[in-house]
mmCIF file of C-alpha atoms in Angstrom:
data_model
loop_
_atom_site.group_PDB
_atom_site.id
_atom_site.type_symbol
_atom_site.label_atom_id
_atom_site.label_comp_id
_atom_site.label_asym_id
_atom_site.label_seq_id
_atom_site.Cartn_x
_atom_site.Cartn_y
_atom_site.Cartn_z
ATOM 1 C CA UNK A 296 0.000 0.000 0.000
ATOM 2 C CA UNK A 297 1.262 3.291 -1.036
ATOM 3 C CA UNK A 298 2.351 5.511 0.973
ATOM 4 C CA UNK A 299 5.074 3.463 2.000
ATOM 5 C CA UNK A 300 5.593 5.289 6.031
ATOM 6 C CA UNK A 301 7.531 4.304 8.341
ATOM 7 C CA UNK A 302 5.858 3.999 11.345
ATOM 8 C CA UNK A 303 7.233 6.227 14.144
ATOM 9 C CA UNK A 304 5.041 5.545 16.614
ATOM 10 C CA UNK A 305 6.560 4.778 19.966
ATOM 11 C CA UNK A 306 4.191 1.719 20.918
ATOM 12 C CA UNK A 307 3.868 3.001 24.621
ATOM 13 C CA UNK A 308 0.172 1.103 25.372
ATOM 14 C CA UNK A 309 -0.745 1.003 22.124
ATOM 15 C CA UNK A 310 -2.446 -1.497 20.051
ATOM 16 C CA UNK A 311 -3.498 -1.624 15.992
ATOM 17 C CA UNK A 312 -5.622 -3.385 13.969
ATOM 18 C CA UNK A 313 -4.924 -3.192 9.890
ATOM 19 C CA UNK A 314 -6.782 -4.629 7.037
ATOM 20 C CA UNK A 315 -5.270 -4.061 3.481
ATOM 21 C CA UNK A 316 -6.998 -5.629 0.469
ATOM 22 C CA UNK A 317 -5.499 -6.123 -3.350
ATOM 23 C CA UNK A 318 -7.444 -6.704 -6.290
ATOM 24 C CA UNK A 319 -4.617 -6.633 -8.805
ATOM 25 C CA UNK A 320 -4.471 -8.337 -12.888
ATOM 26 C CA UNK A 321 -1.707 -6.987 -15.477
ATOM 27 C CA UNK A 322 -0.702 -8.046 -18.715
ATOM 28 C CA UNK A 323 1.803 -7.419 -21.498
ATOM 29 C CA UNK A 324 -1.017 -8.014 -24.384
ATOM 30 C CA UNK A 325 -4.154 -9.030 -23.311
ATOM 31 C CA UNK A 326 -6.735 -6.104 -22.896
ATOM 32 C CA UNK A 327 -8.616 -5.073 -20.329
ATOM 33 C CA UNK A 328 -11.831 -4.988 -21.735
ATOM 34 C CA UNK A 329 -11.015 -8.951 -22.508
ATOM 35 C CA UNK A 330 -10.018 -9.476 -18.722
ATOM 36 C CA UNK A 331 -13.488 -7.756 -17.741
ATOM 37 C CA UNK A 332 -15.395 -9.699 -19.722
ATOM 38 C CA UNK A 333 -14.240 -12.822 -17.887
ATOM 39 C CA UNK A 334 -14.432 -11.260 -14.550
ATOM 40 C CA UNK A 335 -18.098 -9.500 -14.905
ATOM 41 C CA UNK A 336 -19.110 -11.155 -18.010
ATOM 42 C CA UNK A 337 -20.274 -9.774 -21.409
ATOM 43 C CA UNK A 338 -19.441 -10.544 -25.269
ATOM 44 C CA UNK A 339 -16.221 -10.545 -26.218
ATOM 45 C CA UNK A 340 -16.135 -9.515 -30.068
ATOM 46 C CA UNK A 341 -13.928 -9.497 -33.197
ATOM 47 C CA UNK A 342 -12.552 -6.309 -32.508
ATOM 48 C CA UNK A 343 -11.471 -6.562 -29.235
ATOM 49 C CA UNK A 344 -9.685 -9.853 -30.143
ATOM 50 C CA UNK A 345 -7.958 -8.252 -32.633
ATOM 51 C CA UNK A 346 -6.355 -5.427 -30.822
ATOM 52 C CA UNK A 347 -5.252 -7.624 -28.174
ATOM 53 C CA UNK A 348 -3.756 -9.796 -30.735
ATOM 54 C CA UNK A 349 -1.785 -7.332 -32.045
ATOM 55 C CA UNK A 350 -0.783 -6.088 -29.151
ATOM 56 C CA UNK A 351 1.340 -9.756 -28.960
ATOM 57 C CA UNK A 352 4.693 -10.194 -29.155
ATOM 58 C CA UNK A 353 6.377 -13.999 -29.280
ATOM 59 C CA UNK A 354 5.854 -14.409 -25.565
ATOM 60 C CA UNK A 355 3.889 -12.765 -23.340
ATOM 61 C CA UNK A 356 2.791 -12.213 -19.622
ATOM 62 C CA UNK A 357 -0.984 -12.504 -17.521
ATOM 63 C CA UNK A 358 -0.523 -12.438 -13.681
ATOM 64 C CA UNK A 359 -3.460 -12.187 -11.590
ATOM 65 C CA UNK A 360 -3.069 -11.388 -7.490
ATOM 66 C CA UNK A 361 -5.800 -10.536 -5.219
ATOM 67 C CA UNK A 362 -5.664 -10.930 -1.399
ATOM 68 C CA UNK A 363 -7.487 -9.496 1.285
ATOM 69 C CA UNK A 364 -5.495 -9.555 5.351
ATOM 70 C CA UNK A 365 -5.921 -8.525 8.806
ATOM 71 C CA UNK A 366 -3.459 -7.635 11.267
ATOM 72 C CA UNK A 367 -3.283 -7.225 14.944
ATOM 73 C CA UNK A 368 -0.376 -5.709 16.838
ATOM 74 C CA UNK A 369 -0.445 -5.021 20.247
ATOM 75 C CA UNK A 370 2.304 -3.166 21.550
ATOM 76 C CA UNK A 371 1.392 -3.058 25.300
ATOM 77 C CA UNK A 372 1.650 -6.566 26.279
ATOM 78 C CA UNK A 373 5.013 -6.644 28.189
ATOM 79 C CA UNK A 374 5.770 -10.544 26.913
ATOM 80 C CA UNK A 375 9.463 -9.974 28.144
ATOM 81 C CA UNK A 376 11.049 -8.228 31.346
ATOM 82 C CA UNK A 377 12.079 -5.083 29.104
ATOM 83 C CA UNK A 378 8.518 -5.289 27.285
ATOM 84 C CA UNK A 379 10.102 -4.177 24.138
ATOM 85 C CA UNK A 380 8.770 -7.294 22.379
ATOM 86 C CA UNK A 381 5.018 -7.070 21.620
ATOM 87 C CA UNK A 382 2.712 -9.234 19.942
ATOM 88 C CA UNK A 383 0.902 -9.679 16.197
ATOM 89 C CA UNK A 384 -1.669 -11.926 15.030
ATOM 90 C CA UNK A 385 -2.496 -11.578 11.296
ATOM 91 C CA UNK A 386 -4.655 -13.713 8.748
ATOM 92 C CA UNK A 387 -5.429 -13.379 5.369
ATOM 93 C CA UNK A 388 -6.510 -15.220 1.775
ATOM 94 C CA UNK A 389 -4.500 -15.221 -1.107
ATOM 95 C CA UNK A 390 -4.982 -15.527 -4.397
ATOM 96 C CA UNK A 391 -1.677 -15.471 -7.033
ATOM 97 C CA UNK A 392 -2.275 -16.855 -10.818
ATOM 98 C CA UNK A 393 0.019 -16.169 -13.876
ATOM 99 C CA UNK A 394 0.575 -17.109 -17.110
ATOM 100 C CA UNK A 395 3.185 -16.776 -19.778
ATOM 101 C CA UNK A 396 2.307 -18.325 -23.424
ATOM 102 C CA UNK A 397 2.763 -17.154 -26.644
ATOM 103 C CA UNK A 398 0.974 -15.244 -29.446
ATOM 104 C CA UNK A 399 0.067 -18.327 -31.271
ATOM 105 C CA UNK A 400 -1.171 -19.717 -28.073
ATOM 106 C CA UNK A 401 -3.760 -16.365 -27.571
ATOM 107 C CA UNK A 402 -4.641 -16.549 -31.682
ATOM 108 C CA UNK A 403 -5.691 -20.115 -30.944
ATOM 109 C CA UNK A 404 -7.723 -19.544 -28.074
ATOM 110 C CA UNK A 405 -9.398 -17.070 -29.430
ATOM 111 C CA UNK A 406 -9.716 -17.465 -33.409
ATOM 112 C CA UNK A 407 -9.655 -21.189 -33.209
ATOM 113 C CA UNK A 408 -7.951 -22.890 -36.314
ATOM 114 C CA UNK A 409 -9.202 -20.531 -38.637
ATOM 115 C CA UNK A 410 -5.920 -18.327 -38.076
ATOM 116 C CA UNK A 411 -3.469 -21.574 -38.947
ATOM 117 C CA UNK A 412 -4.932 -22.744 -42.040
ATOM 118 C CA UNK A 413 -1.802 -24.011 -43.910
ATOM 119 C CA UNK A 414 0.269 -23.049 -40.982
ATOM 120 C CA UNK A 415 1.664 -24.117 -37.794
ATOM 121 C CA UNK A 416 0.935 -22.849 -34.210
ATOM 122 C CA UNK A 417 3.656 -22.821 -32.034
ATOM 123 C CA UNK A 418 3.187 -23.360 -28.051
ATOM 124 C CA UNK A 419 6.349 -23.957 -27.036
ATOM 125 C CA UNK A 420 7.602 -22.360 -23.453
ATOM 126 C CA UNK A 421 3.478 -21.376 -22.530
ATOM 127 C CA UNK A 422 3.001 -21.749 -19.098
ATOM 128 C CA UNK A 423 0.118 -21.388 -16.232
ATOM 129 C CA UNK A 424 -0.406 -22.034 -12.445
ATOM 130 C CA UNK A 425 -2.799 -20.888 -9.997
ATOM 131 C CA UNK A 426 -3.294 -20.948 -6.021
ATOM 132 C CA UNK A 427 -5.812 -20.195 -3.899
ATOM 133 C CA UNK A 428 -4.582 -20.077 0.206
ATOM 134 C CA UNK A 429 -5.099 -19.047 3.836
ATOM 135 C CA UNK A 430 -3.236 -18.262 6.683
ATOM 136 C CA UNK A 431 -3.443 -17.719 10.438
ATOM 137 C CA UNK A 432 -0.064 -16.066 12.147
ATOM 138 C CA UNK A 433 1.296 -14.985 15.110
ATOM 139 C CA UNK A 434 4.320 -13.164 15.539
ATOM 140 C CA UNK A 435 6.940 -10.887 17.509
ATOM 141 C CA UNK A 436 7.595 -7.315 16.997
ATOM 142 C CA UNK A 437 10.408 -4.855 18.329
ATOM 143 C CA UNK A 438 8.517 -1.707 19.722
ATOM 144 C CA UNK A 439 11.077 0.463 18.756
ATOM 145 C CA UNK A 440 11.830 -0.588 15.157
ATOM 146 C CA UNK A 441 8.736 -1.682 13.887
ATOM 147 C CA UNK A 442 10.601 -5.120 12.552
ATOM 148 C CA UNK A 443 8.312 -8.168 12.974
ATOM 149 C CA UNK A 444 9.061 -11.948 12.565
ATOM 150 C CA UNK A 445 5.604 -14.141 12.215
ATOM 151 C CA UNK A 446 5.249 -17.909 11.542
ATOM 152 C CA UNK A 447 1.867 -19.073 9.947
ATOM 153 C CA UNK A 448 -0.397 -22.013 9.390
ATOM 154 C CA UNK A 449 -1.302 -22.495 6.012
ATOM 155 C CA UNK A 450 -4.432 -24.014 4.218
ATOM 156 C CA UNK A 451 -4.493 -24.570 0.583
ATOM 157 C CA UNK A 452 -8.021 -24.464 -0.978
ATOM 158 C CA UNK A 453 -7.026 -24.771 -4.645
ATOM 159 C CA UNK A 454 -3.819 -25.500 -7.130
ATOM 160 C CA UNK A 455 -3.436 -26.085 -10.703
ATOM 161 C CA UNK A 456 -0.593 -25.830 -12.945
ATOM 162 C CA UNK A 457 0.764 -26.991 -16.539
ATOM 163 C CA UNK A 458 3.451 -26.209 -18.767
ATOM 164 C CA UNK A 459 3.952 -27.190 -22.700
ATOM 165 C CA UNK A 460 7.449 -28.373 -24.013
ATOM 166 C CA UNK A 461 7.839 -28.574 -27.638
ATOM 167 C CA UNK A 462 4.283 -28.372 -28.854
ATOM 168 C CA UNK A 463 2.850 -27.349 -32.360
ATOM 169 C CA UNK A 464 -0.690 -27.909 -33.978
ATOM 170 C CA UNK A 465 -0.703 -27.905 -37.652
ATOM 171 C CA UNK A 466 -4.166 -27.315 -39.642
ATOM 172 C CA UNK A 467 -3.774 -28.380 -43.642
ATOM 173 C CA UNK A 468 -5.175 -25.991 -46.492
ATOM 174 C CA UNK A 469 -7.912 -28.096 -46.674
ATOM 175 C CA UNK A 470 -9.345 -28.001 -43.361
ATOM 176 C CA UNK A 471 -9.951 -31.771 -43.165
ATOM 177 C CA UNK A 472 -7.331 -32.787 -41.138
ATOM 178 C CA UNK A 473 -5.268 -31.480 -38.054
ATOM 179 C CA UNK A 474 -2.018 -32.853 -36.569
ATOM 180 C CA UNK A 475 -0.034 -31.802 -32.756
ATOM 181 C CA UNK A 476 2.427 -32.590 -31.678
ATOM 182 C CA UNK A 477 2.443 -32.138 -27.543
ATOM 183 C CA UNK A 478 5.118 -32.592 -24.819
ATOM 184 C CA UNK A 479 4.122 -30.985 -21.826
ATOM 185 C CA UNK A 480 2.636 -31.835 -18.152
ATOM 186 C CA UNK A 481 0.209 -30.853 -15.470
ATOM 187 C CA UNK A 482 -1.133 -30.697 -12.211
ATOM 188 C CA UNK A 483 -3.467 -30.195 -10.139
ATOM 189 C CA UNK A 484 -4.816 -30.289 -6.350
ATOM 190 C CA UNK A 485 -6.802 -33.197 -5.431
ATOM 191 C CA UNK A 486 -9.527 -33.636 -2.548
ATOM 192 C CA UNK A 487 -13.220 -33.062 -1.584
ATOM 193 C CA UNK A 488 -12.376 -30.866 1.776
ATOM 194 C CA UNK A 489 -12.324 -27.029 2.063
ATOM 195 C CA UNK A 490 -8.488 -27.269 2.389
ATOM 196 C CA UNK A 491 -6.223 -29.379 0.071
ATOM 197 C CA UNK A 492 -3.250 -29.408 1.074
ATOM 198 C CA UNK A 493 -1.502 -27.845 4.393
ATOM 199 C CA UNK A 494 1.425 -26.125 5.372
ATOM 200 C CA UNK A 495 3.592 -23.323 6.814
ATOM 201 C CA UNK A 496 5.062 -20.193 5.528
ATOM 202 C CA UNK A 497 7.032 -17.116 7.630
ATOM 203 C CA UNK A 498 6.471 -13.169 7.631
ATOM 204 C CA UNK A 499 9.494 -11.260 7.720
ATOM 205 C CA UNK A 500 9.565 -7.496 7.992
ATOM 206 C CA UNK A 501 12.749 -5.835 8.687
ATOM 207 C CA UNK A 502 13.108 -2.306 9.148
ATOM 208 C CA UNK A 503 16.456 -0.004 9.162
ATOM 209 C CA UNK A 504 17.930 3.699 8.813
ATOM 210 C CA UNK A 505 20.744 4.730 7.554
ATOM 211 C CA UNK A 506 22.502 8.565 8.661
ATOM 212 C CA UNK A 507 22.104 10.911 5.985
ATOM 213 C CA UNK A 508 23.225 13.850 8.343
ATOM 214 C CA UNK A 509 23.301 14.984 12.081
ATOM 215 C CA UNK A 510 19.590 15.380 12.556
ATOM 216 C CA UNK A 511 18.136 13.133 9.979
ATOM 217 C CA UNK A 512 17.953 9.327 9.078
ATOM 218 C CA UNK A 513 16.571 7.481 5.798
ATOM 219 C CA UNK A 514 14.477 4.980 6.589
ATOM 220 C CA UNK A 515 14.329 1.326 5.083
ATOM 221 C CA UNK A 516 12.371 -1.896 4.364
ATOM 222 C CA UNK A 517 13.092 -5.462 3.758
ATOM 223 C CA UNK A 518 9.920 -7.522 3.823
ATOM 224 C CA UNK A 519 9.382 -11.183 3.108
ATOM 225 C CA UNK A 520 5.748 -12.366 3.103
ATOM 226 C CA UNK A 521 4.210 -16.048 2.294
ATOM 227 C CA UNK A 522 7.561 -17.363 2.196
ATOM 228 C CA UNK A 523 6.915 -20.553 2.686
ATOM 229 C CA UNK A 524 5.723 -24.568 0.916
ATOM 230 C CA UNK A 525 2.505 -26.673 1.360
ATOM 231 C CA UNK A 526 1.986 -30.134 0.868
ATOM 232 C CA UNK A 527 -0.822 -31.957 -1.561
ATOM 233 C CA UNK A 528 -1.780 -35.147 -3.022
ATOM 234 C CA UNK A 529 -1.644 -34.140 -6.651
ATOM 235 C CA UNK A 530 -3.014 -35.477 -9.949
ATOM 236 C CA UNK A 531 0.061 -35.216 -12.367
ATOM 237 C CA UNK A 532 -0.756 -35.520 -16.011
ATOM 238 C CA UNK A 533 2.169 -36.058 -18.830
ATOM 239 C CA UNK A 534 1.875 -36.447 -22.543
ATOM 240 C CA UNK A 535 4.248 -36.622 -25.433
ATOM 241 C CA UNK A 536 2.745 -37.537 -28.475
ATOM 242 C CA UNK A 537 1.653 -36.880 -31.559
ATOM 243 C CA UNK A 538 -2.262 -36.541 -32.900
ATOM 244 C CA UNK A 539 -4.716 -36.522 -35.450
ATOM 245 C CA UNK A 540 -7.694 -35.409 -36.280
ATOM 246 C CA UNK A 541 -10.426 -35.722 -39.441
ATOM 247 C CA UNK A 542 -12.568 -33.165 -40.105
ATOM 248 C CA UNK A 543 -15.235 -34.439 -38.234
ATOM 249 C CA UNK A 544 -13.538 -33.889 -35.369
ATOM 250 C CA UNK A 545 -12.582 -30.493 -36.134
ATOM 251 C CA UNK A 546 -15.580 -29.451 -36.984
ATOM 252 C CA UNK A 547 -16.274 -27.379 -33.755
ATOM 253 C CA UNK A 548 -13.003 -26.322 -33.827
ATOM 254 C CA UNK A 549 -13.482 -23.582 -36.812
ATOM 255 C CA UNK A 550 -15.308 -20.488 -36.476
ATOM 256 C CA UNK A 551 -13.668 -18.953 -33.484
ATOM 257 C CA UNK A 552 -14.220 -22.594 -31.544
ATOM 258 C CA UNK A 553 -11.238 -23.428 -29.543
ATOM 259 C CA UNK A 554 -9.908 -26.963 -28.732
ATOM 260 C CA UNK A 555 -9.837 -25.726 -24.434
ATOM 261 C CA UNK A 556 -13.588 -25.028 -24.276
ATOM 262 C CA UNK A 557 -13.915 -28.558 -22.252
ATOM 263 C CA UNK A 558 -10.623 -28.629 -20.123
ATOM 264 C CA UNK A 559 -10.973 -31.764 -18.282
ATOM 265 C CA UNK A 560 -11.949 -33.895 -21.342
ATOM 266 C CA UNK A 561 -9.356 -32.292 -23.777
ATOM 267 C CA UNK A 562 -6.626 -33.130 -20.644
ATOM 268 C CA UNK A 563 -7.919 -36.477 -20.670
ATOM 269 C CA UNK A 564 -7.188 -36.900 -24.357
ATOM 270 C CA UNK A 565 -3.842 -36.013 -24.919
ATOM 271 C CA UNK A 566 -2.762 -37.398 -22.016
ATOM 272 C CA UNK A 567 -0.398 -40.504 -22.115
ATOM 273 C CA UNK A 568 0.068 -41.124 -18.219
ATOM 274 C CA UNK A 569 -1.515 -39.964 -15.167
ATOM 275 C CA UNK A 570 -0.717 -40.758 -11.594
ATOM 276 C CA UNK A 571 -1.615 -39.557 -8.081
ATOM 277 C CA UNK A 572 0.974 -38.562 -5.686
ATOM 278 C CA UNK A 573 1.665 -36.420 -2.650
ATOM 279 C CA UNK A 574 3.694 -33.314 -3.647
ATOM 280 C CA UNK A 575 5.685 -30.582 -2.016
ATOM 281 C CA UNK A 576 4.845 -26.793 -3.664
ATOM 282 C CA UNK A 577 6.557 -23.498 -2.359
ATOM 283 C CA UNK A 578 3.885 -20.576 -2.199
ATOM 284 C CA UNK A 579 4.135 -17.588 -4.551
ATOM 285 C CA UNK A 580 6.533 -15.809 -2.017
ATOM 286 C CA UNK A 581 6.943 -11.776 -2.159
ATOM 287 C CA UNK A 582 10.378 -9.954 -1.653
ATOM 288 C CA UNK A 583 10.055 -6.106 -1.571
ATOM 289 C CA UNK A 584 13.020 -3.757 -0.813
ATOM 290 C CA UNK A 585 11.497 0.162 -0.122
ATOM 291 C CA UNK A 586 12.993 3.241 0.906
ATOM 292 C CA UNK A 587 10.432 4.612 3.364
ATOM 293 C CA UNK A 588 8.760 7.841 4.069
ATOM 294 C CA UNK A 589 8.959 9.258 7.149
ATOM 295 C CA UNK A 590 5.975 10.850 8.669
ATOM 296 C CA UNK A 591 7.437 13.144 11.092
ATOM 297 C CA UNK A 592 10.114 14.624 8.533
ATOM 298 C CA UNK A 593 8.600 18.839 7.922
ATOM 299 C CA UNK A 594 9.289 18.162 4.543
ATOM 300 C CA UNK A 595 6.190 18.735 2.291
ATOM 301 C CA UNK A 596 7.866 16.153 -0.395
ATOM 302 C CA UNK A 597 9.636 13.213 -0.777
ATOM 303 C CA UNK A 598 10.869 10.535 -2.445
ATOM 304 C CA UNK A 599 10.114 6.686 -2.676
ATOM 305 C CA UNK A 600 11.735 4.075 -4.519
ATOM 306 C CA UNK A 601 12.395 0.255 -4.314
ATOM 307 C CA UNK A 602 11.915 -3.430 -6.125
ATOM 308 C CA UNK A 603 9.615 -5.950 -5.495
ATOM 309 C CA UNK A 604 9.214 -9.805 -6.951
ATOM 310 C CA UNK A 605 7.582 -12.979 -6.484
ATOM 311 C CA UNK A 606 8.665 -16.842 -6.402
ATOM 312 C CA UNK A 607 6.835 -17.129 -9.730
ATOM 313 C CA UNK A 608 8.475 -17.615 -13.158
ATOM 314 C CA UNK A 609 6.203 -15.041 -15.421
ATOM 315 C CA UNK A 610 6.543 -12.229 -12.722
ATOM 316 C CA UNK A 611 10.099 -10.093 -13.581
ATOM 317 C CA UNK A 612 11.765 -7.985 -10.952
ATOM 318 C CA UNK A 613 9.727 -5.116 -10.729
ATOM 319 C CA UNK A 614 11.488 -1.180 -9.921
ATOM 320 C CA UNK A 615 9.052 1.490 -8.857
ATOM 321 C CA UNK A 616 9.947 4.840 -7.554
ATOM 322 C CA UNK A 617 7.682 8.339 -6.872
ATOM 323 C CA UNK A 618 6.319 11.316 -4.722
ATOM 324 C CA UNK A 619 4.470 11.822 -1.710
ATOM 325 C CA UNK A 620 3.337 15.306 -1.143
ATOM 326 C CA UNK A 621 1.876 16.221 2.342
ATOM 327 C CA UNK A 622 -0.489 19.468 1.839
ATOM 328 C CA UNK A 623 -1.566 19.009 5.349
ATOM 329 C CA UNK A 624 -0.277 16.870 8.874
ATOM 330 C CA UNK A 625 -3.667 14.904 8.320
ATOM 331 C CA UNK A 626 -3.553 14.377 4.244
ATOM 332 C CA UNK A 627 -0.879 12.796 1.691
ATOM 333 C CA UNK A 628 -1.075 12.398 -2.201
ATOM 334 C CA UNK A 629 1.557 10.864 -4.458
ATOM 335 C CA UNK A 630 2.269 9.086 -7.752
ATOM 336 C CA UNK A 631 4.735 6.592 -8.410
ATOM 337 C CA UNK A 632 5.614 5.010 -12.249
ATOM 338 C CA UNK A 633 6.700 1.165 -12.157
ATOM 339 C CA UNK A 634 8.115 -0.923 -14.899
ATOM 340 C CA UNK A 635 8.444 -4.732 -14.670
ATOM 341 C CA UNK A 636 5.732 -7.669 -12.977
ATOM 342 C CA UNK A 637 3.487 -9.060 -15.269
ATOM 343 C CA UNK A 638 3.634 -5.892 -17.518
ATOM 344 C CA UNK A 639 5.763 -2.980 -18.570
ATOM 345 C CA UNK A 640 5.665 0.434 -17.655
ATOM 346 C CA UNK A 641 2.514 1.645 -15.216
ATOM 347 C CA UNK A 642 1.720 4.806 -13.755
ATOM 348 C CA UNK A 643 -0.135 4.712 -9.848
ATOM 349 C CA UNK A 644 -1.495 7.205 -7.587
ATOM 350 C CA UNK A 645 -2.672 7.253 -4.024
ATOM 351 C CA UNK A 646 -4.140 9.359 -1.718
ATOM 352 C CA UNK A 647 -4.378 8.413 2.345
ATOM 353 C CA UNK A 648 -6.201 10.441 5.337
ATOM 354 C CA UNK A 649 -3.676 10.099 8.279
ATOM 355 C CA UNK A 650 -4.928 11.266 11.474
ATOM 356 C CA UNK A 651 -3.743 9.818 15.228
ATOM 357 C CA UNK A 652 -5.742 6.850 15.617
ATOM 358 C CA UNK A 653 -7.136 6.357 12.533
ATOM 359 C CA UNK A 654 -5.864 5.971 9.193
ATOM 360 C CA UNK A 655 -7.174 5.172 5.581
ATOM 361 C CA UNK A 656 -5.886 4.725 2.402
ATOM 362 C CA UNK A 657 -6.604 3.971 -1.588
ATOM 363 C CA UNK A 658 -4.211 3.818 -4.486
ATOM 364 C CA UNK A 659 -3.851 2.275 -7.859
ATOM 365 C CA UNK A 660 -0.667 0.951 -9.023
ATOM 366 C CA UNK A 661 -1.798 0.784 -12.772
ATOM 367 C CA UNK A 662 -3.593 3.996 -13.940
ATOM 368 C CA UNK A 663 -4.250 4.619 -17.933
ATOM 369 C CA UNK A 664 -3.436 1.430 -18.795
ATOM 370 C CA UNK A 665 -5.112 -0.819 -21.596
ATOM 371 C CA UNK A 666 -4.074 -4.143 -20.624
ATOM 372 C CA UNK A 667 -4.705 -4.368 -16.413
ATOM 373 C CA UNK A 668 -6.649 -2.310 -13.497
ATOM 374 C CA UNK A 669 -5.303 -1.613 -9.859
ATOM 375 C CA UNK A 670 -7.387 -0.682 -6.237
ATOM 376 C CA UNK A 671 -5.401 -1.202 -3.232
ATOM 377 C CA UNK A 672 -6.866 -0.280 0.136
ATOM 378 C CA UNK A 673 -5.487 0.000 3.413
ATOM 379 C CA UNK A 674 -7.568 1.081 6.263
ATOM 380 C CA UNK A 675 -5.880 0.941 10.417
ATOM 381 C CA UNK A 676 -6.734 1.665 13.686
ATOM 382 C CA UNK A 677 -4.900 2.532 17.392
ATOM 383 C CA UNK A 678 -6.613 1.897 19.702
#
């Protein structure tokens, strides 16, 4: 959540509650209005397939995160003899899904094999994986530096994900036959209960300053969250083979009809081998590195910057960097530009009421963009 403060508080008898919620999709190619459609529903036409299409380069990048967590920190239990240790209990669901594939993989999907007549798709390197999870923590926190160490219980409610090796579908000029050929795998998260899989992940939040001169300090941030693995039983599914199809079989496949409109039964198909196992799968950890602001500074403006990245092979180091301007001691704006995640270059704002017991917050990190939308809240209380 942006503004990124340091919190200067000095914890005497104080305790907080937070809740912060993301609702966060970005992508290299595909358009919004394409994404929407999906999420709220609505017809998806010719011309908004188009301009996504060409909006494709060879490979490409969909990541989808939305989360929603509480926290509670109470700084005036005295757990130790120098009570500068106090206590946090946080929980929180999780939602982290990307995707990297290529332009012949989107064409496909979308056009069906109308677009490879006499041609060859290619869907080499495409990959997906999604996860659904929970978490219940409880932690320590130093009173005086704000850094916090919490260990969490886990629950996985849902996990799928599938990669293709060297894979190519070839439709002939005639449009009576179709050939693949498919290498690839998948899996998925098996079991009738509300949780999957279980498991245990750490919190880490470390917080230091660094002189700049003899009456001020720049303030930093190292924080680790969901680091951490679950374990499953897990349907695995491998092919590598080669098909064909008459026209006949086909036939549904032309006229913007795609081959992925039944998933399980078109896994079921190509599929050579499938097995059932218990598996081991880390959770879509977040690093982020951020110079902080500082609240009590009289400065009216200042600077932000840092990088932040996930345990997730379609998301690329992202570098952001902005503004905050403070008009008044109970109001701060600011902007920020980004480049890197699951897109390029975005543009975000925020704006955040900030008064002595109670503060609240809103901000977009992806502003005038055509291919992914952005609302981050933040809202806490002392109490």
């Amino acid at each position: 959540m942006l503004p990124l403060l340091n919190d200067s508080s000095n914890g005497n008898e104080k305790q907080y509650f937070v809740f912060s919620g993301v609702a966060d999709y970005q992508s290299t190619s595909i358009g919004k209005d394409i994404t929407k459609s999906f999420f709220y529903g609505g017809l998806i036409d010719s011309e908004m397939k188009q301009r996504s299409s060409n909006r494709h380069d060879e490979i490409n990048r969909f990541g989808l995160e939305m989360n929603a967590e509480f926290e509670y920190r109470n700084e005036k239990l005295q757990l130790f003899k120098d009570s500068l240790i106090g206590l946090i209990v946080k929980g929180g669901i999780y939602n982290f899904s990307s995707l990297i594939y290529s332009k012949d993989l989107f064409d496909l999907a979308f056009f069906g094999n109308e677009m490879f007549v006499g041609d060859t798709a290619d869907l080499t390197g495409s990959e997906f994986s999604s996860m659904t999870f929970q978490k219940l923590g409880f932690g320590l926190i130093d009173k005086r530096s704000k850094s916090s160490l919490t260990f969490n219980f886990v629950g996985l409610n849902n996990y799928v994900q599938g990669a293709f090796g060297d894979s190519y579908l070839y439709q002939n000029q005639a449009l009576d036959s179709m050939s693949m050929e498919l290498s690839g795998s998948a899996e998925r998260a098996l079991g009738d209960g509300y949780f999957k899989g279980l498991g245990v992940a750490v919190d880490i939040d470390y917080r230091f300053k660094m002189k700049k001169n003899e009456d001020d300090f720049v303030h930093f941030q190292f924080l680790a969250r969901n680091l951490g693995f679950a374990i499953i039983k897990s349907e695995n599914y491998h092919s590598n083979s080669s098909f064909s199809y008459s026209s006949y079989q086909i036939e549904d496949l032309i006229n913007t009809e795609t081959i992925f409109n039944n998933t399980d039964e078109f896994v079921s198909e190509i599929s050579d081998t499938s097995n059932s196992k218990n598996s081991t799968i880390f959770l879509p950890a977040m690093f982020q590195f951020t110079k902080l602001i500082d609240p009590t500074s009289p400065r009216k403006v200042q600077g932000f910057f840092g990088f932040r990245t996930f345990l997730n092979k379609a998301y690329i180091p992202m570098l952001f960097g902005g503004l905050d301007f403070r008009p008044a001691s109970w109001y701060r704006i600011g902007a920020q530009m980004s480049y890197g995640g699951f897109s390029q270059l975005r543009w975000g704002m925020y704006s955040a009421l900030c008064f002595d017991k109670f503060e609240l917050g809103i901000a977009s990190e992806n502003l005038f963009s055509s291919t992914g939308e952005s609302i981050i809240i933040k809202l806490s209380c002392a109490f």
